[in-house]
GROMACS .gro file of C-alpha atoms in nm:
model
  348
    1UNK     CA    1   0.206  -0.226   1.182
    2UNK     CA    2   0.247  -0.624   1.185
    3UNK     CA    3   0.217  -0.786   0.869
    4UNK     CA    4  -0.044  -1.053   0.901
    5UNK     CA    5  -0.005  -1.403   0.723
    6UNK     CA    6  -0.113  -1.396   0.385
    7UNK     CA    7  -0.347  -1.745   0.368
    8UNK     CA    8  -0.526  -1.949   0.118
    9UNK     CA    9  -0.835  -1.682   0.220
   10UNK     CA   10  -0.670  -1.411   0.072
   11UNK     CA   11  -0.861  -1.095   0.056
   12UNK     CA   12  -0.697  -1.041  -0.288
   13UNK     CA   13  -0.529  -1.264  -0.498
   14UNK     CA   14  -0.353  -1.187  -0.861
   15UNK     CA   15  -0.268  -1.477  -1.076
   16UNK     CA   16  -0.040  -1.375  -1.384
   17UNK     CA   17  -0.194  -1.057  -1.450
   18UNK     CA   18  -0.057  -0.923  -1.795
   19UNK     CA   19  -0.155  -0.625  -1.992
   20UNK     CA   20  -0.021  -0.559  -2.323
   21UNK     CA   21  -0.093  -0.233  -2.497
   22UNK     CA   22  -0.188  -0.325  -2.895
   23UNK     CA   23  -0.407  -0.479  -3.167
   24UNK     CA   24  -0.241  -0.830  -3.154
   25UNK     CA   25  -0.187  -0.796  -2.767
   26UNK     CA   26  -0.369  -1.169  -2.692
   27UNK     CA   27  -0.128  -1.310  -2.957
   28UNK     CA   28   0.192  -1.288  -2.791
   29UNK     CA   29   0.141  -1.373  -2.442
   30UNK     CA   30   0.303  -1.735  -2.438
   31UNK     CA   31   0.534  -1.672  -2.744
   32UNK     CA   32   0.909  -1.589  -2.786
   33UNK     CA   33   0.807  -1.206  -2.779
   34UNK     CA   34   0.679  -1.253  -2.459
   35UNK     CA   35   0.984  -1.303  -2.300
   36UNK     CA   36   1.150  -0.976  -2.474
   37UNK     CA   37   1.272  -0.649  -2.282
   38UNK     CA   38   0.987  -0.382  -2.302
   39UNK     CA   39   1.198  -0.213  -2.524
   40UNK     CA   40   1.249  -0.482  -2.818
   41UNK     CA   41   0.883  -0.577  -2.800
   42UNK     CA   42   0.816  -0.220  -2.907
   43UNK     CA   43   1.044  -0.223  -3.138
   44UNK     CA   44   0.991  -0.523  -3.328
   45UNK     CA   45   0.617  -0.552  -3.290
   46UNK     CA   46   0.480  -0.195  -3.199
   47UNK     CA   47   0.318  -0.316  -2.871
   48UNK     CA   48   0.385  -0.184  -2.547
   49UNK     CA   49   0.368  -0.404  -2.222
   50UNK     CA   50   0.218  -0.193  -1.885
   51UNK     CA   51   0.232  -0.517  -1.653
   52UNK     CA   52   0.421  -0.857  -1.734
   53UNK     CA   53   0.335  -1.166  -1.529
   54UNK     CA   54   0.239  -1.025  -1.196
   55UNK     CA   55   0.120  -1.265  -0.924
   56UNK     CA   56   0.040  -1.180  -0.554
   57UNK     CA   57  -0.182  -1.196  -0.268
   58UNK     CA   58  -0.326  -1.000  -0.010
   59UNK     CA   59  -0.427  -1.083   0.380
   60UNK     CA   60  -0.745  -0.972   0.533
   61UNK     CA   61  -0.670  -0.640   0.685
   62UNK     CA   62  -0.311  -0.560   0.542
   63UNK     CA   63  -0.176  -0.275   0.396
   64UNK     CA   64  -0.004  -0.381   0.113
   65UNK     CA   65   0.211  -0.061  -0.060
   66UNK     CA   66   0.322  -0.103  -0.446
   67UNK     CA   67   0.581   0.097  -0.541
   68UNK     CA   68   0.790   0.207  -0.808
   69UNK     CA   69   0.899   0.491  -1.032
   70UNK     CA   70   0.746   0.670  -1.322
   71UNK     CA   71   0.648   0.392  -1.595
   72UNK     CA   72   0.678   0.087  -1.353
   73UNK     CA   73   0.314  -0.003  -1.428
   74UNK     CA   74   0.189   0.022  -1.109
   75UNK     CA   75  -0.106   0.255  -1.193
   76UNK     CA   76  -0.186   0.021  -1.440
   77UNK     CA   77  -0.148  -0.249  -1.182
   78UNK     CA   78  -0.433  -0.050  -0.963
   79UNK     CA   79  -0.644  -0.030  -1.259
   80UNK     CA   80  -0.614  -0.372  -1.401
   81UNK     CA   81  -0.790  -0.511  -1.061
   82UNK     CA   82  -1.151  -0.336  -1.082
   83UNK     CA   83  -1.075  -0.391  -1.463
   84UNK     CA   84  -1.095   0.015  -1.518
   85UNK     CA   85  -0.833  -0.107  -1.749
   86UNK     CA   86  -0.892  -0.488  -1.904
   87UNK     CA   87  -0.611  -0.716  -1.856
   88UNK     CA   88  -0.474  -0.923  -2.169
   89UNK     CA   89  -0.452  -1.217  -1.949
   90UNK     CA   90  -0.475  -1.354  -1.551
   91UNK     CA   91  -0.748  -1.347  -1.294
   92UNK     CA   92  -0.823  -1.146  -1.041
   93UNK     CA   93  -1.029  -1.245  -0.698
   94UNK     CA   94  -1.142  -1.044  -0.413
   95UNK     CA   95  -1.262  -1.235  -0.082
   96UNK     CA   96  -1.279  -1.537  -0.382
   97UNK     CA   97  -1.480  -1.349  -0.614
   98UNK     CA   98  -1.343  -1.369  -0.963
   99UNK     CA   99  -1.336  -1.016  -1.090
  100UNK     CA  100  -1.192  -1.099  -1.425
  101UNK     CA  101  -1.469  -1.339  -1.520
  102UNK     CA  102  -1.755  -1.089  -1.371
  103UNK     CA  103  -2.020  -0.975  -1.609
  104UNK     CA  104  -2.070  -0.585  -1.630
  105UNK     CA  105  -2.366  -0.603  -1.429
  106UNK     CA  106  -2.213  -0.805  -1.094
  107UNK     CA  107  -1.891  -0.569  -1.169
  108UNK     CA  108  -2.066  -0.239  -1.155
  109UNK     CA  109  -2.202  -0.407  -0.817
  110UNK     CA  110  -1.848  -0.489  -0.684
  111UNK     CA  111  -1.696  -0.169  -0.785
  112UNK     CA  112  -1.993   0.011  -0.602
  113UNK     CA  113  -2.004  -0.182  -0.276
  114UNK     CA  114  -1.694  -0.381  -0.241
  115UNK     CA  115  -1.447  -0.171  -0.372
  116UNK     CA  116  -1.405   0.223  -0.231
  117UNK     CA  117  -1.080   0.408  -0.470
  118UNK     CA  118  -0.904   0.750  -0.383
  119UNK     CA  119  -0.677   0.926  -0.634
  120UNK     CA  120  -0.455   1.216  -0.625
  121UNK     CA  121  -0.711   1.412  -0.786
  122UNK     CA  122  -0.964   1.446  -0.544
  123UNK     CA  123  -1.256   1.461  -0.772
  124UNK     CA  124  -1.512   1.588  -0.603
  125UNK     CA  125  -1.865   1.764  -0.728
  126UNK     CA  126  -1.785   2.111  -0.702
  127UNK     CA  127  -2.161   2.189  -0.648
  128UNK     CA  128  -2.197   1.949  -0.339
  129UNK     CA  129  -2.124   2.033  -0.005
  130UNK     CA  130  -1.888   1.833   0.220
  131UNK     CA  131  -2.115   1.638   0.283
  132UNK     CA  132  -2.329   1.520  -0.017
  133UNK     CA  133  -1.982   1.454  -0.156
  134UNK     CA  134  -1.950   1.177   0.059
  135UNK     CA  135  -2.268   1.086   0.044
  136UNK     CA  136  -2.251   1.014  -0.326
  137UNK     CA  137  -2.148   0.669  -0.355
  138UNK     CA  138  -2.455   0.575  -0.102
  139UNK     CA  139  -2.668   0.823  -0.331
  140UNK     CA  140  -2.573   0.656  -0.654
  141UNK     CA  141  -2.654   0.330  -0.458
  142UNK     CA  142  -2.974   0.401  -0.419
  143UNK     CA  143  -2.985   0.420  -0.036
  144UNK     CA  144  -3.255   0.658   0.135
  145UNK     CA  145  -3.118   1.028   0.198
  146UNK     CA  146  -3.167   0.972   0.602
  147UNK     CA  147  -2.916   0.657   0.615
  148UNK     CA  148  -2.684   0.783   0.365
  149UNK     CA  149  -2.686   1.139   0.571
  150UNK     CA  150  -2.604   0.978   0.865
  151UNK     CA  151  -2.341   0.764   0.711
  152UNK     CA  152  -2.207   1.019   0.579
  153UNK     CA  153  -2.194   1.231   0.918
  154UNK     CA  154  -2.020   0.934   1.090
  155UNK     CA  155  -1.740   0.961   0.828
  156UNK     CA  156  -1.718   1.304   0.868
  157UNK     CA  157  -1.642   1.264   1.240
  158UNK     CA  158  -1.393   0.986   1.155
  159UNK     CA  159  -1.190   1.199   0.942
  160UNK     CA  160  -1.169   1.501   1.191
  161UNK     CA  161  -1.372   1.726   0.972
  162UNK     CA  162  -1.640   1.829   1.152
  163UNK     CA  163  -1.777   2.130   1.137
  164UNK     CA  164  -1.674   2.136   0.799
  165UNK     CA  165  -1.998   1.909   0.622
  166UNK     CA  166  -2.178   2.232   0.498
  167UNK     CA  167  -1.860   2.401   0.353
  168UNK     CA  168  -1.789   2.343  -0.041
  169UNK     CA  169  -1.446   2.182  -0.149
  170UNK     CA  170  -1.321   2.494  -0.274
  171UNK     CA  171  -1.285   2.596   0.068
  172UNK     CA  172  -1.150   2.374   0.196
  173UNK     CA  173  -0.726   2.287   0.141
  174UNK     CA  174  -0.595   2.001  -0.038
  175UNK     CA  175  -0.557   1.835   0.256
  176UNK     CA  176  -0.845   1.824   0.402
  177UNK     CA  177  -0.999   1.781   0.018
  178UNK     CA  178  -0.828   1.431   0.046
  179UNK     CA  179  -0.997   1.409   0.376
  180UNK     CA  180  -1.327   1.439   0.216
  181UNK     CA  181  -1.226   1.152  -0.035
  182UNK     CA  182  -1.118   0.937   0.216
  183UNK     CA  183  -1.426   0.998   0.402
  184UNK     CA  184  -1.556   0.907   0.050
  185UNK     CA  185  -1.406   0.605  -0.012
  186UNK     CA  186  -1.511   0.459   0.365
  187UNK     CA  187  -1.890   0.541   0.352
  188UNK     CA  188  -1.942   0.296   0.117
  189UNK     CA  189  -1.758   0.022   0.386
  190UNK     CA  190  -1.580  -0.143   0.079
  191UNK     CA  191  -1.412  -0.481   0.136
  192UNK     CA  192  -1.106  -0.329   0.030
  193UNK     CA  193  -0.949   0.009  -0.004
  194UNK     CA  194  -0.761   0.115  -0.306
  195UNK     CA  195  -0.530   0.439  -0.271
  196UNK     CA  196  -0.364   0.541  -0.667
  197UNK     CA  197  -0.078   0.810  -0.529
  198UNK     CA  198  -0.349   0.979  -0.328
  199UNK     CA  199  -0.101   1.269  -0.144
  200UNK     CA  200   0.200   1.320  -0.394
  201UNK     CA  201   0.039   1.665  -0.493
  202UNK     CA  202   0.027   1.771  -0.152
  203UNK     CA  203   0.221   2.005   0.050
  204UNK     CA  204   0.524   1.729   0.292
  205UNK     CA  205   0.354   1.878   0.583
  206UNK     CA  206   0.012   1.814   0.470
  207UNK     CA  207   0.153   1.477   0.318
  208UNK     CA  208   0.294   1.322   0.632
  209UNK     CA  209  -0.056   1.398   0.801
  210UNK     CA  210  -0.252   1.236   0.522
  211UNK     CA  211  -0.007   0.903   0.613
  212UNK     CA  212  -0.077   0.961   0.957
  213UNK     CA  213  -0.443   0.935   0.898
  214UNK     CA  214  -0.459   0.627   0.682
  215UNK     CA  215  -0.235   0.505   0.960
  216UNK     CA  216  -0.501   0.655   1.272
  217UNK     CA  217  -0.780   0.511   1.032
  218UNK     CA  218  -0.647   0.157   0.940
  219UNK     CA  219  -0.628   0.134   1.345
  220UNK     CA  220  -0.932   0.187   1.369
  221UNK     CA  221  -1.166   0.062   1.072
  222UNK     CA  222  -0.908  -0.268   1.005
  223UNK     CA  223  -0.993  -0.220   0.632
  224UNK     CA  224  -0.753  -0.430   0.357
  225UNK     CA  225  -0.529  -0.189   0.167
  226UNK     CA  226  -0.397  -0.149  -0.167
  227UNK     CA  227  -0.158   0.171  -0.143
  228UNK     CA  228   0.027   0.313  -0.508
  229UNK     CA  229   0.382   0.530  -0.463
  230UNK     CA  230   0.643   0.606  -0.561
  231UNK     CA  231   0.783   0.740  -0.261
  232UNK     CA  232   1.018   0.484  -0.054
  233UNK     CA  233   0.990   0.649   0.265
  234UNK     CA  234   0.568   0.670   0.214
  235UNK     CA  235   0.606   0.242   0.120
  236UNK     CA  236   0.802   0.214   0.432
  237UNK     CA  237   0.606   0.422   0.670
  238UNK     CA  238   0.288   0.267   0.590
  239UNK     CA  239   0.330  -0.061   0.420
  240UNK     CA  240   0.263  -0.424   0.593
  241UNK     CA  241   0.452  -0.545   0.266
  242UNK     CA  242   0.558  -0.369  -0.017
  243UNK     CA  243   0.590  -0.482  -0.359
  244UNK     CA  244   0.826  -0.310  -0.588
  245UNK     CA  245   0.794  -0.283  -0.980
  246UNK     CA  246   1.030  -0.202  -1.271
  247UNK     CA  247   0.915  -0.176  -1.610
  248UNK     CA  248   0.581  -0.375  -1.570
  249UNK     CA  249   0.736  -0.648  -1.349
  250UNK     CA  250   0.816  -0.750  -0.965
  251UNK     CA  251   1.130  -0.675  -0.849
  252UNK     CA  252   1.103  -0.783  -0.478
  253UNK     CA  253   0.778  -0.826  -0.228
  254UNK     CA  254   0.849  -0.767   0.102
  255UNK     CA  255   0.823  -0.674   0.461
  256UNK     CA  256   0.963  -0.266   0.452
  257UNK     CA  257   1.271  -0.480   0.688
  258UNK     CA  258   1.294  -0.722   0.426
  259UNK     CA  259   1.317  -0.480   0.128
  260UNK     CA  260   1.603  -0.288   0.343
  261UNK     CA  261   1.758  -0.556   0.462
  262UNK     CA  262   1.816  -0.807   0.184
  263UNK     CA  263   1.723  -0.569  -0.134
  264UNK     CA  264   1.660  -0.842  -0.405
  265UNK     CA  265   1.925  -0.649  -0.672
  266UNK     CA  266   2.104  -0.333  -0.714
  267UNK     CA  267   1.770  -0.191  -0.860
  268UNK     CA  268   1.657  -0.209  -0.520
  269UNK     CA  269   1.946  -0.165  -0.305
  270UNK     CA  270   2.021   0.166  -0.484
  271UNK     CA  271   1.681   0.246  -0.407
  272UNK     CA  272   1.679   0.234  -0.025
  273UNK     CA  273   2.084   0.322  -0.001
  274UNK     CA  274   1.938   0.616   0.171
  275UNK     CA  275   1.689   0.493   0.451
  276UNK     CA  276   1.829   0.525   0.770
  277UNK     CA  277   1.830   0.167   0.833
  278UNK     CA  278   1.780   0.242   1.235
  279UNK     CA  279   1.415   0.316   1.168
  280UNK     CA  280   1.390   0.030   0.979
  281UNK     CA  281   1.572  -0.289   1.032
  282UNK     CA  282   1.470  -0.502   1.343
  283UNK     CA  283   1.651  -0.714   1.572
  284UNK     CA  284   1.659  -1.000   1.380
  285UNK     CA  285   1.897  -0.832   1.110
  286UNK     CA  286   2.146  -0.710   1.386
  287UNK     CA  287   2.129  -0.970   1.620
  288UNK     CA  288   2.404  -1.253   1.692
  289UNK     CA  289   2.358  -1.634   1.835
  290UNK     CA  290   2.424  -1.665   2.178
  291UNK     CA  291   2.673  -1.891   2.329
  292UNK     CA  292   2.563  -2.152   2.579
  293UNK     CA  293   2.451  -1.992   2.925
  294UNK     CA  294   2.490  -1.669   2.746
  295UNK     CA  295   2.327  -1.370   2.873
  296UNK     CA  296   2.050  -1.582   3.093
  297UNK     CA  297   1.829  -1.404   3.316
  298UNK     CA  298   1.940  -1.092   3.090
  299UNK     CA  299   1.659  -0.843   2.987
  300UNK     CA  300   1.467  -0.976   2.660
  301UNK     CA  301   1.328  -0.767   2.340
  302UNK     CA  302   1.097  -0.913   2.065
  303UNK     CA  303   1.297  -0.995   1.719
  304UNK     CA  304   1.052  -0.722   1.547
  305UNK     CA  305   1.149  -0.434   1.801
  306UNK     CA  306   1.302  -0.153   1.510
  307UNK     CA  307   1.666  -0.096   1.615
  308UNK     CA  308   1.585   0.246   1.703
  309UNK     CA  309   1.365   0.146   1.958
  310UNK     CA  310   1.521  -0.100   2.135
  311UNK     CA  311   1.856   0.144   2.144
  312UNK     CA  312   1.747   0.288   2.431
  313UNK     CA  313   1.709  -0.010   2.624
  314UNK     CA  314   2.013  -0.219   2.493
  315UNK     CA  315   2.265   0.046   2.572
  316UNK     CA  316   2.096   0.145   2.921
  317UNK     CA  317   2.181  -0.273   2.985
  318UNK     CA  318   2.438  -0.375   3.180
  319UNK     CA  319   2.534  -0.679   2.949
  320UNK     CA  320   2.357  -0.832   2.578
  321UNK     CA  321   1.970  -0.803   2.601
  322UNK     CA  322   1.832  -1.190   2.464
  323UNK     CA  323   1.612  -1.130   2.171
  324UNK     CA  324   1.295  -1.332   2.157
  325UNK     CA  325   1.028  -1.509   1.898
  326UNK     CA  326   0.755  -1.580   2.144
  327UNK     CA  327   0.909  -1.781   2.429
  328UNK     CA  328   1.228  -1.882   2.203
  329UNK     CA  329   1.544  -1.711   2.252
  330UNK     CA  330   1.637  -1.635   1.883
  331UNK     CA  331   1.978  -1.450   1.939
  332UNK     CA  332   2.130  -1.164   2.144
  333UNK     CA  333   2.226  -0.816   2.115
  334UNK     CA  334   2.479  -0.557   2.253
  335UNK     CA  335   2.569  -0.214   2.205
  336UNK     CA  336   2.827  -0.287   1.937
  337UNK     CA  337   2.536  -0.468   1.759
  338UNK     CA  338   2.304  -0.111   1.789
  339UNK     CA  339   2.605   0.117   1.765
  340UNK     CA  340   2.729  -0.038   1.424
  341UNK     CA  341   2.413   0.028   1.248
  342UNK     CA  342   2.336   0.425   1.440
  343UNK     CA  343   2.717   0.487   1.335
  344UNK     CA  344   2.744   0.341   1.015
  345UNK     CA  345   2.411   0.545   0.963
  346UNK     CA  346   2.603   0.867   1.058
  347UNK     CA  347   2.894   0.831   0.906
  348UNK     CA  348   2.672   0.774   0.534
   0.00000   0.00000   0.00000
C-alpha cells in the first residue's frame, strides 16, 4: 500500500484526546498531576490514565494501524472515538463531523451509518443465519427486507462466502466467522472502518488470510481504516502508517519504513530489532548520492521499491541502478548497498 497525504480534509482527526479513569478525572487534566508517570498518578491520587494527550489524523482511504502491547490504551483509543467510552477531554471529527460534541440522537445515527466496528469476538446472533447476520445493521436501520437481502448477498460474494448465507455461525470456523463480521461491518458502507484486534484469536494460518482479505478488500472497496494490534508484523503488513502507544501515549507515528528505519527510542527499536528489515526498508534508507555523471543512462527504481524487491534487479545490473522520486534522481544503489542489509539480516 501507498500512504496517501494526510490533508486539512482528514477523514479523522483527534485533537488531545485524554481519558482519565476516576471521580475527579476533569480536575486534573491541565494541573501538575497531569504531567505525572501513570504510575504516581495512581498512587498519589487513585486515578488511572487509559490515553494521555493523543492527537492524530487520518487520510481518506488509509489504513492507519495502532499498535502497542497489553495496557498501551489503544483499545481505549478505539473506543474513545464512537465515544463507547467518553473521553475526559479532546474532540473527535469524522469527515468534519464533531463526534465529541454530538447529541445521543445524531450519535446513535453516526455509529449506525457512518461508522461499521469488528472485534475479536465475532458476536454474532446465534439464531440468524449467515445471512440475516449481516443483514442486521440494515435491519436495525430500518431498511426494507428486499434491499437489505440483497445488500447483504453482495457482501456475501465480496467476502468469498458464498454458498455459505443459509448456514448458522456455529458451522462455520473462526475464520470464516470473522468473514461474516467483516461482511457485517461493510453492508452498512460506513465512512470508516474500525477493526479492535479482530484475528488475534485465530489460528496464524487462518490469521494471515484474514490480513490478506482486509488487504484484497481495501483494494477493492477503498474504505478509511482504523486497525488495533499488537502484533508488529500484522502493523507492518497492513498499515499505511502506524502509530505506536506506551502506557496511554504516542511513541512514534509512522510509515511501517519509517518506524523500522528511524525507531523514535529504544522502546521502539527493541520492538522491531527483529523485522527483517529487507521486507521492509525501501530504497531511500539504503541508497547513496551519486557523484556527477554517475551511473547515467543506468537502469532506474522508484525510492519506495522494498529492498527485497528491487534485489533482484540491482544485483542482475551490470553497474549502480539510479533511484528515482518521479523524474528526480534521488540517489543510487549497488549490490553492496542490497547485500549489507540481506547479510546483516542473516547474520542477526
Amino acid at each position: 500500500m501507498t500512504a496517501p497525504t494526510v490533508e486539512s480534509d482528514a477523514a479523522l482527526k483527534v485533537e488531545g484526546i485524554w481519558k482519565i479513569f476516576g471521580p475527579r478525572a476533569d480536575k486534573i487534566i491541565g494541573t501538575p498531576q497531569a504531567d505525572l508517570s501513570r504510575k504516581e498518578l495512581q498512587e498519589q491520587t487513585g486515578h488511572v490514565v487509559g490515553v494521555r494527550d493523543v492527537s492524530f489524523t487520518v487520510a481518506p482511504g488509509e489504513v492507519f494501524v495502532v499498535m502497542g502491547l497489553s495496557g498501551s490504551g489503544k483499545s481505549t483509543l478505539v473506543r474513545l472515538i464512537t465515544r463507547l467510552i467518553e473521553p475526559t477531554s479532546g474532540t473527535v471529527t469524522l469527515y468534519g463531523d464533531d463526534i465529541t460534541a454530538m447529541s445521543d440522537k445524531d450519535l446513535l445515527e453516526t455509529r449506525r451509518r457512518k461508522v461499521s466496528m469488528v472485534f475479536q469476538h465475532f458476536g454474532l446472533l446465534p439464531h440468524r443465519k449467515v445471512i440475516d447476520n449481516i443483514a442486521f445493521g440494515l435491519e436495525v436501520r430500518g431498511e426494507a427486507k428486499p434491499d437489505r437481502r440483497n445488500r447483504a448477498q453482495e457482501m456475501v460474494d465480496l467476502v468469498g462466502l458464498s454458498g455459505y448465507e443459509n448456514n448458522f455461525p456455529d458451522q462455520l470456523s473462526g475464520g470464516m466467522q470473522q468473514r461474516v463480521g467483516l461482511a457485517r461491518a461493510l453492508a452498512a458502507n460506513p465512512d470508516l472502518l474500525m477493526f479492535d484486534e479482530p484475528f488475534s484469536a485465530l489460528d496464524p494460518l487462518i490469521r494471515r488470510d484474514m490480513q490478506n482479505e482486509v488487504i484484497r478488500l481495501h483494494e477493492e472497496v477503498g474504505k478509511t481504516m482504523v486497525f488495533i494490534t499488537h502484533d508488529l508484523a500484522e502493523a507492518l503488513k497492513l498499515g499505511d502508517r502506524i502509530l505506536i502507544m506506551r502506557d496511554g501515549e504516542i511513541v512514534q507515528i509512522g510509515t511501517p519504513d519509517e518506524v523500522v528505519g528511524a525507531p523514535a527510542d529504544d522502546y521502539v527499536k527493541d520492538f522491531v530489532s527483529d523485522v527483517p528489515k529487507a521486507h521492509v526498508l525501501t530504497l531511500k534508507w539504503v541508497m547513496r548520492d551519486a557523484k556527477p555523471g554517475e551511473a547515467e543512462g543506468a537502469p532506474s527504481l522508484p525510492s519506495s521499491t522494498v529492498v527485497r524487491e528491487a534485489a533482484r534487479a540491482v544485483l542482475a545490473a551490470d553497474g549502480p541502478v539510479r533511484v528515482v522520486d518521479g523524474d528526480r534522481v534521488v540517489g543510487i544503489v549497488d549490490d553492496e548497498d542490497i547485500l549489507r542489509v540481506v547479510v546483516a539480516e542473516e547474520a542477526g
